[in-house]
Coordinates of C-alpha atoms in Angstrom, one line a residue:
M1 CA 2.3 13.5 25.0
A2 CA 1.7 11.5 21.8
N3 CA 4.2 11.7 18.9
K4 CA 2.8 13.3 15.8
I5 CA 3.7 11.5 12.7
K6 CA 4.5 14.0 10.0
D7 CA 2.6 14.0 6.8
Y8 CA 3.7 11.4 4.2
T9 CA 5.8 13.0 1.5
Y10 CA 4.9 11.7 -2.0
S11 CA 7.5 11.4 -4.7
R12 CA 5.5 14.0 -6.7
D13 CA 2.8 16.5 -6.2
Y14 CA -0.8 15.2 -6.6
E15 CA -4.0 17.1 -7.2
K16 CA -6.0 17.5 -4.1
V17 CA -9.4 15.9 -4.5
I18 CA -12.0 17.2 -2.0
D19 CA -15.2 15.4 -1.3
P20 CA -18.0 18.0 -1.8
K21 CA -20.2 16.2 0.7
N22 CA -17.9 16.6 3.7
G23 CA -14.9 18.8 2.6
K24 CA -12.4 16.1 3.3
E25 CA -9.4 15.2 1.1
V26 CA -9.9 11.9 -0.8
L27 CA -6.9 9.7 -1.2
V28 CA -8.6 6.6 -2.8
D29 CA -12.0 6.5 -4.4
V30 CA -13.5 3.2 -5.4
Q31 CA -16.4 3.8 -7.7
D32 CA -18.9 1.1 -8.5
A33 CA -16.2 -1.6 -8.9
S34 CA -17.1 -5.1 -10.0
I35 CA -14.6 -8.0 -10.3
H36 CA -15.6 -11.2 -12.1
F37 CA -13.4 -14.3 -12.6
K38 CA -13.9 -16.7 -15.5
I39 CA -13.7 -20.3 -14.4
G40 CA -14.0 -23.3 -16.6
R41 CA -16.1 -23.2 -19.8
G42 CA -18.4 -20.2 -19.8
K43 CA -18.7 -19.9 -16.1
T44 CA -18.1 -16.7 -14.2
V45 CA -17.7 -16.0 -10.5
K46 CA -18.9 -12.5 -9.6
A47 CA -16.5 -11.9 -6.7
V48 CA -17.3 -8.2 -6.1
R49 CA -20.4 -6.4 -7.4
H50 CA -20.9 -2.6 -7.4
C51 CA -18.5 -1.8 -4.5
S52 CA -18.0 1.9 -3.7
F53 CA -16.1 3.6 -0.9
K54 CA -13.6 6.5 -0.2
I55 CA -10.5 6.6 1.9
Y56 CA -9.8 10.0 3.3
K57 CA -6.5 11.6 4.3
G58 CA -5.7 11.3 8.0
E59 CA -8.3 8.7 8.7
T60 CA -8.0 5.0 9.3
F61 CA -10.1 2.8 7.0
G62 CA -11.2 -0.8 7.8
L63 CA -12.7 -3.1 5.1
V64 CA -14.8 -5.5 7.0
G65 CA -17.0 -8.4 5.9
E66 CA -17.6 -12.1 6.1
S67 CA -15.2 -14.7 4.8
G68 CA -15.5 -14.8 1.0
S69 CA -17.2 -11.4 0.7
G70 CA -14.5 -9.9 -1.5
K71 CA -12.3 -7.9 0.9
T72 CA -9.0 -9.2 -0.4
T73 CA -10.3 -9.2 -4.0
I74 CA -11.1 -5.4 -3.9
S75 CA -7.8 -4.7 -2.0
R76 CA -5.9 -6.5 -4.7
A77 CA -7.7 -4.5 -7.4
I78 CA -6.6 -1.2 -5.6
L79 CA -3.0 -2.6 -5.8
R80 CA -3.6 -3.3 -9.5
I81 CA -3.2 -7.1 -9.1
N82 CA -6.8 -8.0 -9.9
H83 CA -8.5 -6.6 -13.0
L84 CA -11.8 -4.7 -12.7
T85 CA -14.7 -5.9 -14.8
S86 CA -16.4 -2.5 -14.4
G87 CA -16.1 0.7 -12.4
K88 CA -12.9 2.5 -11.5
I89 CA -10.4 3.2 -8.8
M90 CA -9.0 6.7 -8.3
F91 CA -5.8 7.6 -6.4
H92 CA -5.4 11.4 -5.9
G93 CA -7.7 12.0 -8.8
M94 CA -5.8 9.6 -11.2
D95 CA -7.6 6.6 -12.6
I96 CA -5.4 3.7 -11.5
S97 CA -7.9 0.9 -12.4
N98 CA -6.5 -2.2 -14.0
R99 CA -9.1 -2.8 -16.6
K100 CA -9.5 -2.9 -20.4
G101 CA -9.2 0.6 -21.9
N102 CA -7.2 2.1 -19.0
K103 CA -3.5 1.9 -19.7
L104 CA -1.0 3.5 -17.4
T105 CA 2.5 4.4 -18.4
K106 CA 5.4 2.5 -16.8
D107 CA 6.2 5.6 -14.7
Q108 CA 2.5 5.8 -13.5
I109 CA 2.6 2.1 -12.5
M110 CA 5.8 2.6 -10.5
E111 CA 4.3 5.6 -8.8
V112 CA 1.3 3.6 -7.7
K113 CA 3.5 0.8 -6.5
K114 CA 5.5 3.3 -4.4
N115 CA 2.5 4.9 -2.8
V116 CA -0.1 2.2 -2.5
Q117 CA 0.8 -0.7 -0.2
M118 CA -1.0 -3.5 1.5
I119 CA -0.6 -4.1 5.3
F120 CA -1.1 -7.7 5.9
Q121 CA -3.1 -8.9 8.9
D122 CA -0.6 -11.6 9.9
P123 CA 2.8 -9.8 10.2
A124 CA 4.7 -13.1 10.7
A125 CA 3.5 -14.4 7.3
C126 CA 4.7 -11.4 5.4
L127 CA 8.2 -10.9 6.9
N128 CA 11.2 -13.0 5.8
D129 CA 12.5 -14.8 8.9
R130 CA 15.9 -15.2 7.3
A131 CA 16.3 -11.4 6.7
N132 CA 17.2 -8.9 9.4
I133 CA 15.1 -5.8 9.9
D134 CA 17.6 -3.6 8.1
Y135 CA 17.3 -5.7 5.0
I136 CA 13.5 -5.9 5.2
V137 CA 12.9 -2.2 5.6
S138 CA 15.6 -1.3 3.0
E139 CA 14.0 -3.5 0.3
G140 CA 11.7 -0.8 -1.0
L141 CA 14.5 1.8 -1.0
Y142 CA 16.5 -0.6 -3.1
N143 CA 13.6 -1.4 -5.4
F144 CA 12.8 2.2 -6.2
H145 CA 16.4 3.6 -6.1
M146 CA 15.4 6.0 -3.2
F147 CA 18.9 6.7 -1.8
D148 CA 22.2 8.0 -3.1
S149 CA 24.6 6.7 -0.5
E150 CA 24.9 4.0 2.2
Q151 CA 24.7 6.7 4.8
E152 CA 21.5 8.1 3.4
R153 CA 20.0 4.6 3.2
I154 CA 20.8 3.9 6.9
K155 CA 19.4 7.3 7.9
K156 CA 16.2 6.7 6.0
V157 CA 15.8 3.2 7.6
T158 CA 16.5 4.5 11.1
D159 CA 14.1 7.4 10.6
M160 CA 11.4 4.9 9.4
L161 CA 11.9 2.7 12.5
G162 CA 11.7 5.7 14.7
R163 CA 8.4 6.8 13.2
V164 CA 6.8 3.5 14.3
G165 CA 8.4 3.5 17.7
L166 CA 11.4 1.1 17.1
L167 CA 15.0 1.8 17.9
P168 CA 18.2 1.8 15.7
E169 CA 19.6 -1.2 17.6
H170 CA 16.6 -3.2 16.2
L171 CA 18.2 -3.1 12.7
T172 CA 20.3 -6.2 13.3
R173 CA 17.5 -8.3 14.7
Y174 CA 15.2 -10.8 13.0
P175 CA 11.4 -10.9 12.9
H176 CA 11.1 -13.8 15.3
E177 CA 12.8 -11.6 18.0
F178 CA 9.8 -9.2 18.0
S179 CA 6.3 -9.2 19.4
G180 CA 3.3 -9.4 17.0
G181 CA 2.7 -5.7 17.4
Q182 CA 6.4 -4.8 16.7
R183 CA 6.3 -7.1 13.6
Q184 CA 3.2 -5.3 12.4
R185 CA 5.0 -2.0 12.7
I186 CA 8.0 -3.3 10.9
G187 CA 5.7 -4.4 8.0
I188 CA 4.2 -0.8 8.0

């Protein structure tokens, strides 16, 4: 019998956005996004042009394309690293686009950083080999002040490891001691 992963709990309530075409809840909605980079004098690279897609709750989404097609560029725009030239990116109905004319408050930016994360294709490249798993998994808890005591932090980290099929005794190990699949789950 497969373990059911419980629904993710956000740090605040979000408006449910339902796609009228299929009745599914929309988490991320990229609408006609274009990203251009200025290089040199008067030259522009049009890295992404008129990209649109939706990511639905409970579904796995894969962004696939040839090398240089803009997959990373649009992903970085969803994370608010790259600026949009045009279009918009919605997260639970909130416009999170990093573009001229769309300013988010500091609290809204922190909320996006807490709830929208990238999972890297190469887990070995994104994990610090000098840090043990306890430190790596705790980093987000420290950054966003998400625990009140050391006991609560350890419980949260242990629970997170359990959700991805790892054991509490893995806390003291280092990334090089795990298989590629286990490292991917640690990153998640």
